Coordinates of N, CA, C and O in Angstrom, one line a residue:
M1 N -19.4 -25.9 46.5 CA -18.3 -26.8 46.7 C -17.9 -26.7 48.2 O -17.9 -25.7 48.8
S2 N -17.7 -27.9 48.8 CA -17.4 -28.0 50.2 C -16.0 -27.4 50.5 O -15.2 -27.3 49.6
R3 N -15.8 -27.1 51.7 CA -14.5 -26.6 52.1 C -13.5 -27.7 51.9 O -12.3 -27.4 51.5
A4 N -13.8 -29.0 52.1 CA -12.9 -30.1 51.9 C -12.5 -30.1 50.4 O -11.3 -30.3 50.1
M5 N -13.5 -30.0 49.5 CA -13.2 -30.0 48.1 C -12.3 -28.8 47.7 O -11.4 -28.9 46.9
T6 N -12.6 -27.6 48.3 CA -11.8 -26.5 48.0 C -10.4 -26.7 48.5 O -9.5 -26.3 47.7
A7 N -10.2 -27.2 49.6 CA -8.9 -27.5 50.2 C -8.1 -28.4 49.2 O -6.9 -28.3 49.0
A8 N -8.8 -29.4 48.7 CA -8.2 -30.4 47.8 C -7.8 -29.7 46.5 O -6.7 -30.0 46.0
L9 N -8.6 -28.8 46.0 CA -8.3 -28.1 44.8 C -7.0 -27.3 45.0 O -6.1 -27.2 44.2
F10 N -7.0 -26.5 46.1 CA -5.9 -25.7 46.4 C -4.6 -26.5 46.6 O -3.5 -26.1 46.2
S11 N -4.7 -27.6 47.3 CA -3.5 -28.4 47.7 C -2.7 -28.9 46.5 O -1.5 -29.0 46.6
F12 N -3.3 -29.1 45.3 CA -2.5 -29.6 44.2 C -1.8 -28.5 43.5 O -0.9 -28.7 42.7
T13 N -2.3 -27.2 43.6 CA -1.7 -26.1 42.9 C -1.0 -25.1 43.8 O -0.1 -24.3 43.3
M14 N -1.4 -25.0 45.0 CA -0.9 -23.9 45.9 C 0.3 -24.2 46.7 O 0.4 -25.3 47.2
L15 N 1.3 -23.3 46.7 CA 2.4 -23.5 47.6 C 2.3 -22.5 48.7 O 1.8 -21.4 48.6
L16 N 2.7 -22.9 49.9 CA 2.7 -22.0 51.0 C 4.1 -21.4 51.1 O 5.0 -22.0 51.6
A17 N 4.2 -20.3 50.4 CA 5.5 -19.7 50.3 C 5.4 -18.2 50.8 O 4.3 -17.6 50.8
A18 N 6.5 -17.8 51.3 CA 6.5 -16.4 51.8 C 6.5 -15.5 50.5 O 7.4 -15.6 49.7
A19 N 5.6 -14.6 50.4 CA 5.5 -13.7 49.3 C 4.9 -12.4 49.8 O 4.2 -12.3 50.7
P20 N 5.3 -11.3 49.1 CA 4.9 -10.0 49.6 C 3.4 -9.8 49.4 O 2.7 -10.4 48.6
A21 N 2.8 -9.0 50.3 CA 1.4 -8.6 50.2 C 0.4 -9.7 50.1 O -0.6 -9.6 49.4
Q22 N 0.6 -10.8 50.8 CA -0.3 -11.9 50.8 C -0.5 -12.5 49.5 O -1.6 -13.1 49.2
A23 N 0.4 -12.4 48.6 CA 0.3 -13.0 47.2 C 0.3 -14.5 47.3 O 1.1 -15.1 48.1
A24 N -0.5 -15.2 46.5 CA -0.5 -16.6 46.5 C 0.5 -17.1 45.4 O 0.7 -16.4 44.4
C25 N 1.1 -18.2 45.7 CA 2.1 -18.8 44.7 C 1.6 -20.2 44.4 O 1.1 -20.9 45.3
F26 N 1.6 -20.5 43.1 CA 1.1 -21.7 42.6 C 2.2 -22.6 42.0 O 3.2 -22.0 41.4
E27 N 2.0 -23.9 42.0 CA 3.0 -24.8 41.4 C 2.8 -24.9 39.9 O 2.0 -24.1 39.4
S28 N 3.4 -25.8 39.3 CA 3.2 -26.1 37.9 C 3.7 -25.0 37.0 O 3.2 -24.8 35.9
G29 N 4.7 -24.2 37.5 CA 5.2 -23.1 36.7 C 4.4 -21.9 36.6 O 4.7 -20.9 35.9
V30 N 3.2 -21.9 37.3 CA 2.3 -20.7 37.3 C 3.0 -19.5 38.0 O 3.0 -18.4 37.5
G31 N 3.5 -19.8 39.2 CA 4.2 -18.7 40.0 C 3.3 -18.0 40.9 O 2.2 -18.3 41.1
C32 N 3.8 -16.8 41.3 CA 3.0 -16.0 42.2 C 2.1 -15.0 41.5 O 2.4 -14.6 40.4
T33 N 1.1 -14.6 42.1 CA 0.0 -13.8 41.4 C 0.4 -12.3 41.2 O -0.1 -11.7 40.3
D34 N 1.4 -11.8 41.9 CA 1.6 -10.4 41.8 C 3.0 -9.9 41.5 O 3.3 -8.7 41.5
D35 N 3.9 -10.8 41.1 CA 5.3 -10.4 40.8 C 5.9 -10.8 39.5 O 7.1 -10.6 39.3
H36 N 5.1 -11.4 38.6 CA 5.6 -11.7 37.3 C 4.4 -12.0 36.4 O 3.3 -12.2 36.9
Y37 N 4.6 -12.0 35.1 CA 3.6 -12.3 34.1 C 3.5 -13.8 34.0 O 4.5 -14.5 33.7
M38 N 2.3 -14.3 34.1 CA 2.0 -15.8 34.0 C 2.0 -16.1 32.5 O 1.3 -15.4 31.7
S39 N 2.6 -17.2 32.1 CA 2.7 -17.6 30.7 C 1.4 -18.2 30.3 O 0.8 -19.1 31.0
K40 N 0.9 -17.8 29.1 CA -0.3 -18.4 28.6 C -0.1 -19.9 28.3 O -1.0 -20.7 28.5
Q41 N 1.1 -20.2 27.9 CA 1.5 -21.6 27.7 C 1.3 -22.5 28.9 O 0.7 -23.5 28.9
V42 N 1.7 -22.0 30.0 CA 1.6 -22.7 31.3 C 0.1 -22.7 31.7 O -0.4 -23.7 32.2
L43 N -0.6 -21.5 31.6 CA -2.0 -21.4 32.0 C -2.8 -22.4 31.2 O -3.8 -23.0 31.7
R44 N -2.5 -22.7 29.9 CA -3.3 -23.6 29.1 C -3.2 -25.0 29.7 O -4.1 -25.8 29.3
T45 N -2.2 -25.3 30.5 CA -2.1 -26.7 31.0 C -3.0 -26.9 32.2 O -3.2 -28.0 32.6
L46 N -3.6 -25.8 32.8 CA -4.4 -25.9 33.9 C -5.9 -26.3 33.6 O -6.4 -25.9 32.5
S47 N -6.6 -26.9 34.5 CA -8.0 -27.2 34.3 C -8.8 -25.9 34.4 O -8.3 -24.9 35.0
C48 N -10.0 -26.0 34.0 CA -10.9 -24.8 34.2 C -11.1 -24.5 35.7 O -11.1 -23.3 36.0
D49 N -11.2 -25.5 36.5 CA -11.3 -25.2 38.0 C -10.1 -24.5 38.5 O -10.2 -23.6 39.3
S50 N -8.9 -25.0 38.1 CA -7.7 -24.3 38.5 C -7.5 -22.9 38.0 O -7.1 -22.0 38.8
L51 N -7.9 -22.7 36.8 CA -7.9 -21.3 36.2 C -8.8 -20.4 37.0 O -8.4 -19.3 37.4
W52 N -10.0 -20.9 37.4 CA -11.0 -20.2 38.2 C -10.3 -19.8 39.5 O -10.5 -18.7 40.0
T53 N -9.7 -20.8 40.1 CA -9.1 -20.6 41.4 C -8.0 -19.5 41.4 O -7.9 -18.6 42.2
V54 N -7.1 -19.6 40.4 CA -6.0 -18.6 40.3 C -6.6 -17.2 40.0 O -6.2 -16.3 40.7
R55 N -7.5 -17.1 39.1 CA -8.1 -15.8 38.7 C -8.7 -15.2 39.9 O -8.5 -14.0 40.3
N56 N -9.5 -16.0 40.6 CA -10.3 -15.4 41.8 C -9.4 -15.2 43.0 O -9.7 -14.3 43.8
T57 N -8.3 -15.9 43.1 CA -7.3 -15.6 44.1 C -6.8 -14.2 44.0 O -6.6 -13.5 44.9
I58 N -6.5 -13.8 42.7 CA -6.0 -12.4 42.5 C -7.1 -11.4 42.9 O -6.7 -10.4 43.6
F59 N -8.3 -11.7 42.6 CA -9.4 -10.8 43.1 C -9.5 -10.7 44.6 O -9.6 -9.7 45.2
D60 N -9.4 -11.9 45.2 CA -9.5 -12.0 46.7 C -8.4 -11.3 47.4 O -8.6 -10.6 48.3
E61 N -7.2 -11.4 46.8 CA -6.0 -10.7 47.4 C -6.2 -9.2 47.4 O -5.5 -8.5 48.2
N62 N -7.0 -8.7 46.5 CA -7.2 -7.3 46.3 C -8.5 -6.8 46.9 O -8.9 -5.7 46.7
G63 N -9.1 -7.6 47.8 CA -10.3 -7.2 48.6 C -11.6 -7.3 47.9 O -12.6 -6.7 48.4
Y64 N -11.7 -8.0 46.8 CA -13.0 -8.1 46.1 C -14.0 -8.9 46.9 O -13.8 -9.9 47.6
C65 N -15.3 -8.3 46.9 CA -16.4 -9.0 47.6 C -17.1 -9.8 46.6 O -17.8 -9.3 45.7
F66 N -17.0 -11.1 46.7 CA -17.6 -12.0 45.7 C -19.1 -12.1 45.8 O -19.7 -11.9 46.9
K67 N -19.7 -12.4 44.6 CA -21.2 -12.4 44.6 C -21.8 -13.8 44.4 O -22.9 -14.1 44.8
T68 N -21.0 -14.7 43.7 CA -21.5 -16.1 43.5 C -21.4 -16.9 44.7 O -20.5 -16.7 45.5
A69 N -22.3 -17.9 44.8 CA -22.2 -18.8 46.0 C -20.9 -19.6 46.0 O -20.3 -19.7 47.1
R70 N -20.4 -20.0 44.9 CA -19.2 -20.8 44.8 C -18.0 -19.9 45.3 O -17.2 -20.4 46.1
A71 N -17.9 -18.7 44.9 CA -16.8 -17.8 45.3 C -16.9 -17.4 46.7 O -15.9 -17.4 47.4
K72 N -18.1 -17.2 47.2 CA -18.3 -16.8 48.6 C -17.9 -18.0 49.5 O -17.3 -17.8 50.6
E73 N -18.2 -19.2 49.1 CA -17.9 -20.3 49.9 C -16.3 -20.6 49.9 O -15.7 -20.9 50.9
T74 N -15.7 -20.3 48.7 CA -14.3 -20.5 48.6 C -13.5 -19.4 49.3 O -12.5 -19.7 50.0
F75 N -13.9 -18.2 49.1 CA -13.1 -17.1 49.6 C -13.7 -16.3 50.8 O -13.1 -15.5 51.4
D76 N -15.0 -16.6 51.1 CA -15.7 -16.2 52.3 C -16.0 -14.7 52.5 O -16.8 -14.4 53.4
N77 N -15.5 -13.8 51.7 CA -15.8 -12.4 51.8 C -15.5 -11.8 53.2 O -15.9 -10.6 53.4
E78 N -14.9 -12.5 54.1 CA -14.7 -12.0 55.4 C -13.9 -10.7 55.5 O -14.1 -9.8 56.3
D79 N -12.9 -10.6 54.6 CA -12.0 -9.4 54.6 C -12.2 -8.6 53.3 O -11.3 -7.8 53.0
C80 N -13.3 -8.7 52.6 CA -13.5 -7.9 51.4 C -13.9 -6.5 51.7 O -14.4 -6.2 52.7
Y81 N -13.5 -5.6 50.7 CA -13.9 -4.2 50.9 C -14.2 -3.5 49.5 O -14.5 -2.3 49.5
V82 N -14.1 -4.2 48.4 CA -14.3 -3.6 47.1 C -15.4 -4.4 46.4 O -15.3 -5.6 46.2
R83 N -16.6 -3.8 46.1 CA -17.7 -4.5 45.6 C -17.8 -4.4 44.0 O -18.4 -5.2 43.4
D84 N -17.0 -3.5 43.4 CA -17.0 -3.3 42.0 C -15.6 -3.8 41.5 O -14.6 -3.1 41.8
A85 N -15.6 -4.8 40.7 CA -14.3 -5.4 40.2 C -13.5 -4.4 39.5 O -12.3 -4.4 39.5
G86 N -14.2 -3.4 38.8 CA -13.5 -2.4 38.0 C -12.7 -1.4 38.9 O -11.9 -0.7 38.4
K87 N -13.0 -1.4 40.2 CA -12.3 -0.5 41.1 C -11.2 -1.1 41.9 O -10.6 -0.5 42.8
L88 N -10.9 -2.4 41.6 CA -9.8 -3.0 42.3 C -8.5 -2.3 41.9 O -8.2 -2.0 40.8
K89 N -7.6 -2.2 42.9 CA -6.3 -1.6 42.7 C -5.3 -2.7 42.6 O -4.6 -3.0 43.5
M90 N -5.2 -3.2 41.4 CA -4.2 -4.3 41.1 C -3.0 -3.7 40.4 O -3.1 -2.7 39.7
N91 N -1.8 -4.3 40.7 CA -0.6 -3.9 40.0 C -0.7 -4.4 38.5 O -1.6 -5.2 38.1
N92 N 0.3 -4.0 37.7 CA 0.3 -4.4 36.3 C 0.4 -5.9 36.1 O -0.2 -6.4 35.2
Y93 N 1.1 -6.6 37.0 CA 1.2 -8.1 36.9 C -0.2 -8.7 37.1 O -0.6 -9.6 36.4
E94 N -0.8 -8.3 38.2 CA -2.1 -8.9 38.6 C -3.2 -8.6 37.5 O -3.9 -9.5 37.1
R95 N -3.2 -7.4 37.0 CA -4.2 -7.1 35.9 C -3.9 -7.9 34.6 O -4.8 -8.5 34.1
A96 N -2.6 -8.0 34.2 CA -2.3 -8.7 33.0 C -2.5 -10.2 33.2 O -3.1 -10.9 32.3
N97 N -2.2 -10.7 34.4 CA -2.4 -12.2 34.7 C -3.9 -12.5 34.7 O -4.3 -13.5 34.1
G98 N -4.7 -11.6 35.3 CA -6.2 -11.8 35.2 C -6.7 -11.8 33.8 O -7.5 -12.7 33.4
D99 N -6.2 -10.9 33.0 CA -6.6 -10.9 31.6 C -6.2 -12.1 30.8 O -6.9 -12.7 30.0
R100 N -5.0 -12.6 31.1 CA -4.5 -13.8 30.4 C -5.3 -15.0 30.8 O -5.6 -15.9 30.0
I101 N -5.6 -15.1 32.1 CA -6.4 -16.2 32.6 C -7.8 -16.2 31.9 O -8.3 -17.3 31.5
V102 N -8.4 -15.1 31.9 CA -9.8 -14.9 31.2 C -9.7 -15.4 29.7 O -10.5 -16.1 29.2
A103 N -8.6 -15.0 29.0 CA -8.4 -15.4 27.6 C -8.3 -16.9 27.5 O -8.9 -17.5 26.6
V104 N -7.5 -17.5 28.4 CA -7.3 -18.9 28.3 C -8.6 -19.7 28.7 O -9.0 -20.7 28.1
E105 N -9.3 -19.2 29.7 CA -10.6 -19.7 30.1 C -11.6 -19.7 28.9 O -12.3 -20.7 28.6
S106 N -11.6 -18.6 28.2 CA -12.5 -18.4 27.0 C -12.1 -19.4 25.9 O -12.9 -20.1 25.3
A107 N -10.8 -19.5 25.6 CA -10.3 -20.4 24.6 C -10.6 -21.9 24.9 O -10.9 -22.7 24.0
K108 N -10.6 -22.2 26.2 CA -10.9 -23.6 26.6 C -12.4 -23.8 26.8 O -12.8 -25.0 27.0
G109 N -13.2 -22.8 26.7 CA -14.6 -23.0 26.9 C -15.0 -23.2 28.3 O -16.0 -23.8 28.6
C110 N -14.2 -22.6 29.2 CA -14.5 -22.8 30.7 C -15.7 -22.0 31.1 O -16.3 -22.4 32.1
R111 N -16.1 -21.0 30.5 CA -17.2 -20.2 31.0 C -18.5 -20.5 30.4 O -18.7 -20.8 29.4

């Protein structure tokens, strides 16, 4: 995915808002990645691409070093420091939100 396409994908869901610890905040009722539980009902309204973006944003914010070409191009690994996703130090909101997104992606057949 080109950087222009990535920017377009982010532009329809992402808010540039002040949030603690570099947390991303998304429109459409999704909210910020690290300070509340995202509703499965709201997550179900997102496309597979948007779900992928929100889920991987959580990983990126926590220093994950991506392995796929798509994720490397989108998140660039420039500031990554954790190579094993199981070792990410996410708070309870981030972990629960990641799990909810994965469940919605599976239900929608995104993967």
